[in-house]
PDB file of N, CA and C in Angstrom:
ATOM      1  N   MET A   1     117.227 117.512 110.892  1.00 91.00           N
ATOM      2  CA  MET A   1     116.435 118.331 110.005  1.00 91.00           C
ATOM      3  C   MET A   1     116.520 119.790 110.468  1.00 91.00           C
ATOM      4  N   PHE A   2     116.630 120.693 109.510  1.00 94.00           N
ATOM      5  CA  PHE A   2     116.799 122.109 109.846  1.00 94.00           C
ATOM      6  C   PHE A   2     115.732 122.613 110.804  1.00 94.00           C
ATOM      7  N   SER A   3     114.473 122.311 110.540  1.00 96.00           N
ATOM      8  CA  SER A   3     113.385 122.851 111.369  1.00 96.00           C
ATOM      9  C   SER A   3     113.532 122.434 112.833  1.00 96.00           C
ATOM     10  N   ASP A   4     113.850 121.179 113.067  1.00 96.00           N
ATOM     11  CA  ASP A   4     114.053 120.693 114.440  1.00 96.00           C
ATOM     12  C   ASP A   4     115.286 121.327 115.072  1.00 96.00           C
ATOM     13  N   ASN A   5     116.361 121.426 114.290  1.00 96.00           N
ATOM     14  CA  ASN A   5     117.588 122.032 114.795  1.00 96.00           C
ATOM     15  C   ASN A   5     117.339 123.477 115.217  1.00 96.00           C
ATOM     16  N   LEU A   6     116.650 124.220 114.380  1.00 97.00           N
ATOM     17  CA  LEU A   6     116.380 125.620 114.686  1.00 97.00           C
ATOM     18  C   LEU A   6     115.596 125.753 115.983  1.00 97.00           C
ATOM     19  N   LYS A   7     114.555 124.974 116.124  1.00 97.00           N
ATOM     20  CA  LYS A   7     113.739 125.058 117.340  1.00 97.00           C
ATOM     21  C   LYS A   7     114.564 124.690 118.577  1.00 97.00           C
ATOM     22  N   ASN A   8     115.301 123.602 118.495  1.00 97.00           N
ATOM     23  CA  ASN A   8     116.109 123.163 119.641  1.00 97.00           C
ATOM     24  C   ASN A   8     117.181 124.184 120.011  1.00 97.00           C
ATOM     25  N   LEU A   9     117.827 124.761 119.000  1.00 97.00           N
ATOM     26  CA  LEU A   9     118.872 125.748 119.262  1.00 97.00           C
ATOM     27  C   LEU A   9     118.280 127.042 119.819  1.00 97.00           C
ATOM     28  N   ARG A  10     117.108 127.422 119.330  1.00 97.00           N
ATOM     29  CA  ARG A  10     116.429 128.607 119.864  1.00 97.00           C
ATOM     30  C   ARG A  10     116.086 128.397 121.329  1.00 97.00           C
ATOM     31  N   LEU A  11     115.537 127.240 121.640  1.00 97.00           N
ATOM     32  CA  LEU A  11     115.173 126.945 123.024  1.00 97.00           C
ATOM     33  C   LEU A  11     116.410 126.852 123.912  1.00 97.00           C
ATOM     34  N   ARG A  12     117.475 126.291 123.380  1.00 96.00           N
ATOM     35  CA  ARG A  12     118.731 126.186 124.139  1.00 96.00           C
ATOM     36  C   ARG A  12     119.272 127.578 124.497  1.00 96.00           C
ATOM     37  N   ASN A  13     118.981 128.541 123.622  1.00 97.00           N
ATOM     38  CA  ASN A  13     119.391 129.923 123.860  1.00 97.00           C
ATOM     39  C   ASN A  13     118.336 130.700 124.658  1.00 97.00           C
ATOM     40  N   ARG A  14     117.346 129.966 125.172  1.00 97.00           N
ATOM     41  CA  ARG A  14     116.284 130.558 125.997  1.00 97.00           C
ATOM     42  C   ARG A  14     115.636 131.761 125.327  1.00 97.00           C
ATOM     43  N   MET A  15     115.257 131.532 124.077  1.00 97.00           N
ATOM     44  CA  MET A  15     114.671 132.586 123.269  1.00 97.00           C
ATOM     45  C   MET A  15     113.293 132.154 122.788  1.00 97.00           C
ATOM     46  N   THR A  16     112.354 133.073 122.808  1.00 98.00           N
ATOM     47  CA  THR A  16     111.031 132.790 122.256  1.00 98.00           C
ATOM     48  C   THR A  16     111.077 133.009 120.742  1.00 98.00           C
ATOM     49  N   GLN A  17     110.052 132.539 120.058  1.00 98.00           N
ATOM     50  CA  GLN A  17     109.966 132.805 118.626  1.00 98.00           C
ATOM     51  C   GLN A  17     109.899 134.310 118.382  1.00 98.00           C
ATOM     52  N   LYS A  18     109.193 135.011 119.233  1.00 98.00           N
ATOM     53  CA  LYS A  18     109.058 136.457 119.088  1.00 98.00           C
ATOM     54  C   LYS A  18     110.411 137.150 119.235  1.00 98.00           C
ATOM     55  N   GLN A  19     111.198 136.738 120.216  1.00 98.00           N
ATOM     56  CA  GLN A  19     112.521 137.338 120.421  1.00 98.00           C
ATOM     57  C   GLN A  19     113.440 137.091 119.226  1.00 98.00           C
ATOM     58  N   LEU A  20     113.422 135.855 118.725  1.00 98.00           N
ATOM     59  CA  LEU A  20     114.250 135.536 117.570  1.00 98.00           C
ATOM     60  C   LEU A  20     113.777 136.315 116.350  1.00 98.00           C
ATOM     61  N   ALA A  21     112.485 136.419 116.171  1.00 98.00           N
ATOM     62  CA  ALA A  21     111.933 137.171 115.042  1.00 98.00           C
ATOM     63  C   ALA A  21     112.380 138.626 115.080  1.00 98.00           C
ATOM     64  N   GLN A  22     112.367 139.218 116.258  1.00 98.00           N
ATOM     65  CA  GLN A  22     112.802 140.605 116.398  1.00 98.00           C
ATOM     66  C   GLN A  22     114.272 140.762 116.033  1.00 98.00           C
ATOM     67  N   LYS A  23     115.105 139.833 116.481  1.00 97.00           N
ATOM     68  CA  LYS A  23     116.536 139.901 116.166  1.00 97.00           C
ATOM     69  C   LYS A  23     116.792 139.681 114.676  1.00 97.00           C
ATOM     70  N   MET A  24     115.928 138.891 114.043  1.00 98.00           N
ATOM     71  CA  MET A  24     116.070 138.589 112.617  1.00 98.00           C
ATOM     72  C   MET A  24     115.371 139.619 111.727  1.00 98.00           C
ATOM     73  N   ASN A  25     114.575 140.496 112.326  1.00 97.00           N
ATOM     74  CA  ASN A  25     113.761 141.458 111.568  1.00 97.00           C
ATOM     75  C   ASN A  25     112.794 140.759 110.620  1.00 97.00           C
ATOM     76  N   VAL A  26     112.168 139.703 111.143  1.00 98.00           N
ATOM     77  CA  VAL A  26     111.124 138.981 110.412  1.00 98.00           C
ATOM     78  C   VAL A  26     109.930 138.821 111.347  1.00 98.00           C
ATOM     79  N   SER A  27     108.839 138.318 110.837  1.00 98.00           N
ATOM     80  CA  SER A  27     107.660 138.107 111.676  1.00 98.00           C
ATOM     81  C   SER A  27     107.792 136.820 112.485  1.00 98.00           C
ATOM     82  N   THR A  28     107.024 136.761 113.556  1.00 98.00           N
ATOM     83  CA  THR A  28     106.964 135.534 114.362  1.00 98.00           C
ATOM     84  C   THR A  28     106.452 134.385 113.505  1.00 98.00           C
ATOM     85  N   LYS A  29     105.546 134.690 112.594  1.00 98.00           N
ATOM     86  CA  LYS A  29     104.992 133.672 111.694  1.00 98.00           C
ATOM     87  C   LYS A  29     106.096 133.059 110.825  1.00 98.00           C
ATOM     88  N   THR A  30     107.050 133.882 110.407  1.00 98.00           N
ATOM     89  CA  THR A  30     108.167 133.372 109.604  1.00 98.00           C
ATOM     90  C   THR A  30     108.983 132.360 110.399  1.00 98.00           C
ATOM     91  N   ILE A  31     109.280 132.686 111.654  1.00 98.00           N
ATOM     92  CA  ILE A  31     110.028 131.755 112.505  1.00 98.00           C
ATOM     93  C   ILE A  31     109.228 130.467 112.677  1.00 98.00           C
ATOM     94  N   SER A  32     107.948 130.592 112.907  1.00 98.00           N
ATOM     95  CA  SER A  32     107.071 129.429 113.057  1.00 98.00           C
ATOM     96  C   SER A  32     107.106 128.560 111.798  1.00 98.00           C
ATOM     97  N   HIS A  33     107.071 129.186 110.636  1.00 98.00           N
ATOM     98  CA  HIS A  33     107.107 128.432 109.373  1.00 98.00           C
ATOM     99  C   HIS A  33     108.441 127.712 109.208  1.00 98.00           C
ATOM    100  N   TRP A  34     109.528 128.369 109.585  1.00 97.00           N
ATOM    101  CA  TRP A  34     110.840 127.717 109.497  1.00 97.00           C
ATOM    102  C   TRP A  34     110.912 126.518 110.427  1.00 97.00           C
ATOM    103  N   GLU A  35     110.370 126.674 111.650  1.00 97.00           N
ATOM    104  CA  GLU A  35     110.441 125.589 112.635  1.00 97.00           C
ATOM    105  C   GLU A  35     109.487 124.445 112.313  1.00 97.00           C
ATOM    106  N   SER A  36     108.459 124.713 111.550  1.00 97.00           N
ATOM    107  CA  SER A  36     107.524 123.642 111.178  1.00 97.00           C
ATOM    108  C   SER A  36     107.908 122.986 109.860  1.00 97.00           C
ATOM    109  N   GLY A  37     108.899 123.559 109.164  1.00 94.00           N
ATOM    110  CA  GLY A  37     109.314 123.011 107.876  1.00 94.00           C
ATOM    111  C   GLY A  37     108.436 123.470 106.732  1.00 94.00           C
ATOM    112  N   TYR A  38     107.539 124.412 107.003  1.00 96.00           N
ATOM    113  CA  TYR A  38     106.635 124.932 105.973  1.00 96.00           C
ATOM    114  C   TYR A  38     107.394 125.770 104.947  1.00 96.00           C
ATOM    115  N   SER A  39     108.416 126.475 105.418  1.00 96.00           N
ATOM    116  CA  SER A  39     109.279 127.246 104.525  1.00 96.00           C
ATOM    117  C   SER A  39     110.691 127.224 105.085  1.00 96.00           C
ATOM    118  N   PHE A  40     111.623 127.721 104.290  1.00 96.00           N
ATOM    119  CA  PHE A  40     113.021 127.712 104.686  1.00 96.00           C
ATOM    120  C   PHE A  40     113.622 129.099 104.491  1.00 96.00           C
ATOM    121  N   PRO A  41     114.570 129.465 105.335  1.00 96.00           N
ATOM    122  CA  PRO A  41     115.179 130.793 105.216  1.00 96.00           C
ATOM    123  C   PRO A  41     116.143 130.875 104.039  1.00 96.00           C
ATOM    124  N   SER A  42     116.408 132.104 103.637  1.00 96.00           N
ATOM    125  CA  SER A  42     117.408 132.343 102.589  1.00 96.00           C
ATOM    126  C   SER A  42     118.805 132.052 103.162  1.00 96.00           C
ATOM    127  N   VAL A  43     119.772 132.003 102.290  1.00 96.00           N
ATOM    128  CA  VAL A  43     121.147 131.767 102.721  1.00 96.00           C
ATOM    129  C   VAL A  43     121.595 132.891 103.661  1.00 96.00           C
ATOM    130  N   SER A  44     121.237 134.121 103.334  1.00 97.00           N
ATOM    131  CA  SER A  44     121.639 135.238 104.197  1.00 97.00           C
ATOM    132  C   SER A  44     120.966 135.152 105.564  1.00 97.00           C
ATOM    133  N   ALA A  45     119.730 134.651 105.604  1.00 97.00           N
ATOM    134  CA  ALA A  45     119.036 134.479 106.882  1.00 97.00           C
ATOM    135  C   ALA A  45     119.687 133.374 107.712  1.00 97.00           C
ATOM    136  N   VAL A  46     120.132 132.310 107.066  1.00 96.00           N
ATOM    137  CA  VAL A  46     120.827 131.233 107.779  1.00 96.00           C
ATOM    138  C   VAL A  46     122.116 131.780 108.393  1.00 96.00           C
ATOM    139  N   LYS A  47     122.808 132.620 107.648  1.00 97.00           N
ATOM    140  CA  LYS A  47     124.038 133.227 108.156  1.00 97.00           C
ATOM    141  C   LYS A  47     123.742 134.070 109.397  1.00 97.00           C
ATOM    142  N   LYS A  48     122.645 134.810 109.362  1.00 97.00           N
ATOM    143  CA  LYS A  48     122.257 135.641 110.503  1.00 97.00           C
ATOM    144  C   LYS A  48     121.833 134.766 111.687  1.00 97.00           C
ATOM    145  N   LEU A  49     121.097 133.695 111.427  1.00 97.00           N
ATOM    146  CA  LEU A  49     120.695 132.760 112.486  1.00 97.00           C
ATOM    147  C   LEU A  49     121.920 132.181 113.179  1.00 97.00           C
ATOM    148  N   LYS A  50     122.903 131.812 112.385  1.00 97.00           N
ATOM    149  CA  LYS A  50     124.153 131.249 112.917  1.00 97.00           C
ATOM    150  C   LYS A  50     124.780 132.203 113.919  1.00 97.00           C
ATOM    151  N   LYS A  51     124.819 133.474 113.583  1.00 97.00           N
ATOM    152  CA  LYS A  51     125.431 134.466 114.467  1.00 97.00           C
ATOM    153  C   LYS A  51     124.580 134.700 115.711  1.00 97.00           C
ATOM    154  N   ILE A  52     123.284 134.848 115.529  1.00 97.00           N
ATOM    155  CA  ILE A  52     122.387 135.121 116.660  1.00 97.00           C
ATOM    156  C   ILE A  52     122.387 133.962 117.653  1.00 97.00           C
ATOM    157  N   LEU A  53     122.338 132.731 117.140  1.00 97.00           N
ATOM    158  CA  LEU A  53     122.272 131.557 118.007  1.00 97.00           C
ATOM    159  C   LEU A  53     123.656 131.070 118.445  1.00 97.00           C
ATOM    160  N   ASN A  54     124.708 131.695 117.879  1.00 96.00           N
ATOM    161  CA  ASN A  54     126.086 131.350 118.230  1.00 96.00           C
ATOM    162  C   ASN A  54     126.363 129.859 118.012  1.00 96.00           C
ATOM    163  N   VAL A  55     126.070 129.414 116.793  1.00 96.00           N
ATOM    164  CA  VAL A  55     126.253 128.008 116.424  1.00 96.00           C
ATOM    165  C   VAL A  55     126.974 127.925 115.080  1.00 96.00           C
ATOM    166  N   THR A  56     127.335 126.712 114.699  1.00 94.00           N
ATOM    167  CA  THR A  56     127.961 126.481 113.395  1.00 94.00           C
ATOM    168  C   THR A  56     126.878 126.184 112.360  1.00 94.00           C
ATOM    169  N   TYR A  57     127.281 126.268 111.108  1.00 94.00           N
ATOM    170  CA  TYR A  57     126.348 125.887 110.033  1.00 94.00           C
ATOM    171  C   TYR A  57     125.922 124.441 110.198  1.00 94.00           C
ATOM    172  N   GLU A  58     126.852 123.590 110.594  1.00 93.00           N
ATOM    173  CA  GLU A  58     126.555 122.163 110.764  1.00 93.00           C
ATOM    174  C   GLU A  58     125.466 121.959 111.810  1.00 93.00           C
ATOM    175  N   GLN A  59     125.549 122.699 112.908  1.00 92.00           N
ATOM    176  CA  GLN A  59     124.546 122.559 113.955  1.00 92.00           C
ATOM    177  C   GLN A  59     123.160 122.961 113.467  1.00 92.00           C
ATOM    178  N   LEU A  60     123.108 123.938 112.581  1.00 93.00           N
ATOM    179  CA  LEU A  60     121.826 124.361 112.034  1.00 93.00           C
ATOM    180  C   LEU A  60     121.312 123.430 110.950  1.00 93.00           C
ATOM    181  N   LEU A  61     122.211 122.952 110.107  1.00 91.00           N
ATOM    182  CA  LEU A  61     121.779 122.280 108.877  1.00 91.00           C
ATOM    183  C   LEU A  61     121.850 120.762 108.896  1.00 91.00           C
ATOM    184  N   ASP A  62     122.700 120.177 109.731  1.00 87.00           N
ATOM    185  CA  ASP A  62     122.841 118.717 109.731  1.00 87.00           C
ATOM    186  C   ASP A  62     121.636 118.035 110.364  1.00 87.00           C
ATOM    187  N   LYS A  63     121.466 116.763 109.966  1.00 77.00           N
ATOM    188  CA  LYS A  63     120.352 115.964 110.504  1.00 77.00           C
ATOM    189  C   LYS A  63     120.607 115.541 111.914  1.00 77.00           C
TER     190      LYS A  63
END
């Protein structure tokens, strides 16, 4: 699930929600919502996450 993948990949990169939010130019609350499954990022945000976390789309999106 995307939310779990995002959290695990963020932690693997030793990044806090605040650090990721700053790199994404979004609020910490937005990152929290993505990781809880409350909301989902836009396609352009997923592309940016992929680059920041240095992962593939599959790693972010696959179950």
